[in-house]
């Protein structure tokens, strides 16, 4: 009995593993494409309902909460602003911390803003993954069937080679398309979230300043002074 060289065993195992990945790769590409299309529809819907806050409105709101500069006035102004509900919730929470000290209030505000940043990052994670893995799976789907296709070419089987080339081209196109759509979605949403967080930080700093001034104990006038 002739012993099989170790290199042949390893190359055979490698070939089996490579070919066994073709179906998962194709399934992953189809899922990525469906997800990219659905998310693109969600982006269009989000754009139609998106609330835009310009600098003038922020300036007017900051002036309003500074006069007379009370927690009640802050909540009243925030409720009347045309801003996302999540921003209103954060600013209202900060305005309701009259019993806290300045450092504790600032720490809470920082934590609330960080929580909004985490929500934004979590929303971008999926499309970022598709952006990176879509073309990668497309490349895998291109290379995997080409091995058997070239082997079939050597045996004169043109039909098998043609089928392998079709699969290779289809997976490449789907991978690039899903990655491209996901990249556009991530790019647009990242700009929206940066604007959202910038506006939130500006309003939060203004609210913190007003709260600090409102909760400071008034200086006592010495007896007998005029």
Tab-separated table of C-alpha atoms in Angstrom:
chain	number	residue	atom	x	y	z
A	1	UNK	CA	0.000	0.000	0.000
A	2	UNK	CA	1.480	3.308	-1.080
A	3	UNK	CA	1.479	6.022	1.584
A	4	UNK	CA	-0.161	9.300	0.617
A	5	UNK	CA	2.248	12.234	0.987
A	6	UNK	CA	1.392	14.682	3.763
A	7	UNK	CA	1.236	17.588	1.347
A	8	UNK	CA	-1.523	15.877	-0.627
A	9	UNK	CA	-3.524	15.298	2.534
A	10	UNK	CA	-3.181	18.922	3.554
A	11	UNK	CA	-4.007	20.268	0.113
A	12	UNK	CA	-7.017	17.959	-0.088
A	13	UNK	CA	-8.252	19.151	3.302
A	14	UNK	CA	-7.703	22.756	2.253
A	15	UNK	CA	-9.702	22.153	-0.926
A	16	UNK	CA	-12.588	20.627	1.051
A	17	UNK	CA	-12.658	23.555	3.481
A	18	UNK	CA	-12.519	26.079	0.639
A	19	UNK	CA	-15.353	24.482	-1.313
A	20	UNK	CA	-17.472	24.055	1.805
A	21	UNK	CA	-17.381	27.845	2.301
A	22	UNK	CA	-19.066	28.607	-1.022
A	23	UNK	CA	-22.646	28.103	0.155
A	24	UNK	CA	-22.182	30.157	3.385
A	25	UNK	CA	-20.502	32.913	1.348
A	26	UNK	CA	-23.371	33.062	-1.147
A	27	UNK	CA	-25.939	33.034	1.686
A	28	UNK	CA	-24.053	35.813	3.467
A	29	UNK	CA	-23.940	37.925	0.324
A	30	UNK	CA	-27.682	37.541	-0.205
A	31	UNK	CA	-28.336	38.556	3.410
A	32	UNK	CA	-26.023	41.560	3.070
A	33	UNK	CA	-27.787	42.665	-0.104
A	34	UNK	CA	-31.251	42.355	1.456
A	35	UNK	CA	-30.091	44.217	4.567
A	36	UNK	CA	-28.487	46.991	2.468
A	37	UNK	CA	-31.680	47.521	0.444
A	38	UNK	CA	-33.923	47.525	3.541
A	39	UNK	CA	-31.593	49.911	5.370
A	40	UNK	CA	-31.483	52.214	2.347
A	41	UNK	CA	-35.270	52.415	2.501
A	42	UNK	CA	-35.011	53.211	6.200
A	43	UNK	CA	-32.494	55.966	5.442
A	44	UNK	CA	-34.874	57.563	2.948
A	45	UNK	CA	-37.705	57.382	5.490
A	46	UNK	CA	-35.429	58.833	8.188
A	47	UNK	CA	-34.451	61.687	5.882
A	48	UNK	CA	-38.082	62.629	5.232
A	49	UNK	CA	-38.820	62.781	8.964
A	50	UNK	CA	-35.495	64.232	10.095
A	51	UNK	CA	-35.609	67.349	12.281
A	52	UNK	CA	-33.015	69.949	11.322
A	53	UNK	CA	-31.912	72.493	13.922
A	54	UNK	CA	-30.016	75.509	12.655
A	55	UNK	CA	-27.597	77.707	14.580
A	56	UNK	CA	-30.055	80.595	14.867
A	57	UNK	CA	-32.587	78.396	16.638
A	58	UNK	CA	-29.938	77.150	19.059
A	59	UNK	CA	-28.828	80.720	19.755
A	60	UNK	CA	-32.413	81.815	20.411
A	61	UNK	CA	-33.017	78.849	22.727
A	62	UNK	CA	-29.842	79.535	24.727
A	63	UNK	CA	-30.841	83.167	25.185
A	64	UNK	CA	-34.337	82.110	26.283
A	65	UNK	CA	-33.164	79.647	28.942
A	66	UNK	CA	-30.687	82.219	30.279
A	67	UNK	CA	-33.470	84.685	31.028
A	68	UNK	CA	-34.630	84.310	33.786
A	69	UNK	CA	-32.413	81.217	34.052
A	70	UNK	CA	-34.488	78.802	36.144
A	71	UNK	CA	-34.930	75.021	35.794
A	72	UNK	CA	-38.612	75.553	35.008
A	73	UNK	CA	-37.735	77.975	32.203
A	74	UNK	CA	-35.218	75.501	30.791
A	75	UNK	CA	-37.795	72.730	30.636
A	76	UNK	CA	-40.362	75.084	29.114
A	77	UNK	CA	-37.966	76.231	26.369
A	78	UNK	CA	-36.749	72.705	25.651
A	79	UNK	CA	-40.303	71.401	25.298
A	80	UNK	CA	-41.148	74.162	22.832
A	81	UNK	CA	-38.073	73.534	20.652
A	82	UNK	CA	-38.328	71.626	17.390
A	83	UNK	CA	-35.603	69.098	18.211
A	84	UNK	CA	-35.534	65.278	18.411
A	85	UNK	CA	-37.312	63.787	21.420
A	86	UNK	CA	-34.114	62.097	22.599
A	87	UNK	CA	-32.400	65.494	22.859
A	88	UNK	CA	-35.340	66.869	24.834
A	89	UNK	CA	-35.099	63.924	27.246
A	90	UNK	CA	-31.385	64.526	27.906
A	91	UNK	CA	-31.760	68.281	28.422
A	92	UNK	CA	-34.805	67.812	30.646
A	93	UNK	CA	-32.914	65.294	32.778
A	94	UNK	CA	-30.079	67.778	33.245
A	95	UNK	CA	-32.537	70.559	34.142
A	96	UNK	CA	-34.078	68.323	36.805
A	97	UNK	CA	-30.855	68.037	38.823
A	98	UNK	CA	-31.191	71.109	41.020
A	99	UNK	CA	-30.408	69.000	44.082
A	100	UNK	CA	-27.026	67.895	42.706
A	101	UNK	CA	-23.743	69.711	42.978
A	102	UNK	CA	-21.999	71.188	39.905
A	103	UNK	CA	-19.545	68.295	39.528
A	104	UNK	CA	-22.207	65.622	39.915
A	105	UNK	CA	-24.465	67.456	37.464
A	106	UNK	CA	-21.648	67.726	34.931
A	107	UNK	CA	-20.794	64.026	35.346
A	108	UNK	CA	-24.415	63.074	34.767
A	109	UNK	CA	-24.638	65.278	31.684
A	110	UNK	CA	-21.454	63.752	30.307
A	111	UNK	CA	-22.827	60.258	30.882
A	112	UNK	CA	-26.118	61.084	29.171
A	113	UNK	CA	-24.283	62.448	26.133
A	114	UNK	CA	-21.988	59.403	26.053
A	115	UNK	CA	-25.078	57.217	26.041
A	116	UNK	CA	-26.331	59.045	22.938
A	117	UNK	CA	-22.915	58.577	21.338
A	118	UNK	CA	-23.084	54.831	22.031
A	119	UNK	CA	-26.529	54.669	20.420
A	120	UNK	CA	-25.176	56.397	17.320
A	121	UNK	CA	-22.148	54.089	17.171
A	122	UNK	CA	-24.362	51.024	17.569
A	123	UNK	CA	-26.572	52.228	14.735
A	124	UNK	CA	-23.521	52.538	12.451
A	125	UNK	CA	-21.944	49.204	13.391
A	126	UNK	CA	-24.056	47.011	11.103
A	127	UNK	CA	-23.611	49.093	7.974
A	128	UNK	CA	-19.891	49.452	8.709
A	129	UNK	CA	-19.651	45.651	8.916
A	130	UNK	CA	-21.431	45.254	5.572
A	131	UNK	CA	-19.146	47.906	4.060
A	132	UNK	CA	-16.074	45.904	5.009
A	133	UNK	CA	-17.301	42.317	4.674
A	134	UNK	CA	-19.433	42.729	1.527
A	135	UNK	CA	-16.477	43.105	-0.871
A	136	UNK	CA	-14.528	40.491	1.123
A	137	UNK	CA	-17.243	37.882	0.703
A	138	UNK	CA	-17.555	38.922	-2.935
A	139	UNK	CA	-13.856	38.202	-3.446
A	140	UNK	CA	-14.191	34.845	-1.704
A	141	UNK	CA	-17.169	34.001	-3.901
A	142	UNK	CA	-15.042	34.883	-6.914
A	143	UNK	CA	-12.040	32.747	-6.016
A	144	UNK	CA	-13.704	29.651	-4.556
A	145	UNK	CA	-15.459	28.400	-7.736
A	146	UNK	CA	-12.519	29.299	-9.975
A	147	UNK	CA	-10.427	26.360	-8.675
A	148	UNK	CA	-12.833	23.664	-9.861
A	149	UNK	CA	-13.546	25.763	-12.957
A	150	UNK	CA	-9.886	25.799	-14.000
A	151	UNK	CA	-9.601	22.106	-13.236
A	152	UNK	CA	-12.624	21.500	-15.468
A	153	UNK	CA	-10.972	23.580	-18.195
A	154	UNK	CA	-7.953	21.299	-18.070
A	155	UNK	CA	-10.288	18.328	-18.528
A	156	UNK	CA	-12.061	20.016	-21.433
A	157	UNK	CA	-15.332	20.597	-19.515
A	158	UNK	CA	-16.317	24.055	-20.761
A	159	UNK	CA	-19.796	23.955	-19.189
A	160	UNK	CA	-18.416	23.575	-15.659
A	161	UNK	CA	-15.978	26.418	-16.288
A	162	UNK	CA	-18.768	28.666	-17.564
A	163	UNK	CA	-20.882	27.925	-14.490
A	164	UNK	CA	-17.951	28.729	-12.210
A	165	UNK	CA	-17.321	32.035	-13.996
A	166	UNK	CA	-21.003	33.003	-13.672
A	167	UNK	CA	-20.938	32.344	-9.923
A	168	UNK	CA	-17.678	34.277	-9.607
A	169	UNK	CA	-19.025	37.346	-11.414
A	170	UNK	CA	-22.379	37.281	-9.591
A	171	UNK	CA	-20.803	37.130	-6.137
A	172	UNK	CA	-18.399	39.943	-7.021
A	173	UNK	CA	-21.198	42.203	-8.180
A	174	UNK	CA	-23.418	41.491	-5.161
A	175	UNK	CA	-20.533	41.963	-2.732
A	176	UNK	CA	-19.494	45.293	-4.215
A	177	UNK	CA	-23.106	46.510	-4.484
A	178	UNK	CA	-23.988	45.684	-0.875
A	179	UNK	CA	-20.742	47.225	0.373
A	180	UNK	CA	-21.261	50.370	-1.703
A	181	UNK	CA	-24.836	50.884	-0.500
A	182	UNK	CA	-23.805	50.302	3.119
A	183	UNK	CA	-20.920	52.765	2.737
A	184	UNK	CA	-23.271	55.506	1.527
A	185	UNK	CA	-25.678	54.818	4.405
A	186	UNK	CA	-22.882	54.939	6.990
A	187	UNK	CA	-21.444	58.125	5.493
A	188	UNK	CA	-24.774	59.980	5.542
A	189	UNK	CA	-25.830	58.771	8.981
A	190	UNK	CA	-22.436	59.540	10.487
A	191	UNK	CA	-22.773	63.160	9.319
A	192	UNK	CA	-26.280	63.339	10.766
A	193	UNK	CA	-25.161	61.913	14.109
A	194	UNK	CA	-22.196	64.278	14.311
A	195	UNK	CA	-24.545	67.226	13.827
A	196	UNK	CA	-26.991	65.751	16.355
A	197	UNK	CA	-24.307	65.282	19.021
A	198	UNK	CA	-22.787	68.704	18.361
A	199	UNK	CA	-26.161	70.394	18.906
A	200	UNK	CA	-26.795	68.299	22.004
A	201	UNK	CA	-23.422	69.165	23.535
A	202	UNK	CA	-23.971	72.880	22.850
A	203	UNK	CA	-27.392	72.890	24.503
A	204	UNK	CA	-26.175	70.724	27.393
A	205	UNK	CA	-23.316	73.124	28.171
A	206	UNK	CA	-25.736	76.055	28.137
A	207	UNK	CA	-28.151	74.220	30.447
A	208	UNK	CA	-25.309	73.286	32.807
A	209	UNK	CA	-24.177	76.905	33.032
A	210	UNK	CA	-27.701	78.124	33.753
A	211	UNK	CA	-28.232	75.379	36.340
A	212	UNK	CA	-24.957	76.210	38.076
A	213	UNK	CA	-25.908	79.894	38.283
A	214	UNK	CA	-29.456	79.092	39.415
A	215	UNK	CA	-28.396	76.742	42.217
A	216	UNK	CA	-25.635	78.904	43.644
A	217	UNK	CA	-26.482	80.179	47.098
A	218	UNK	CA	-26.886	83.968	47.123
A	219	UNK	CA	-24.157	85.826	48.930
A	220	UNK	CA	-25.220	87.039	52.408
A	221	UNK	CA	-24.978	90.747	53.064
A	222	UNK	CA	-23.126	91.513	56.333
A	223	UNK	CA	-25.231	93.168	59.060
A	224	UNK	CA	-24.932	96.937	59.251
A	225	UNK	CA	-23.698	97.290	55.685
A	226	UNK	CA	-25.392	99.575	53.217
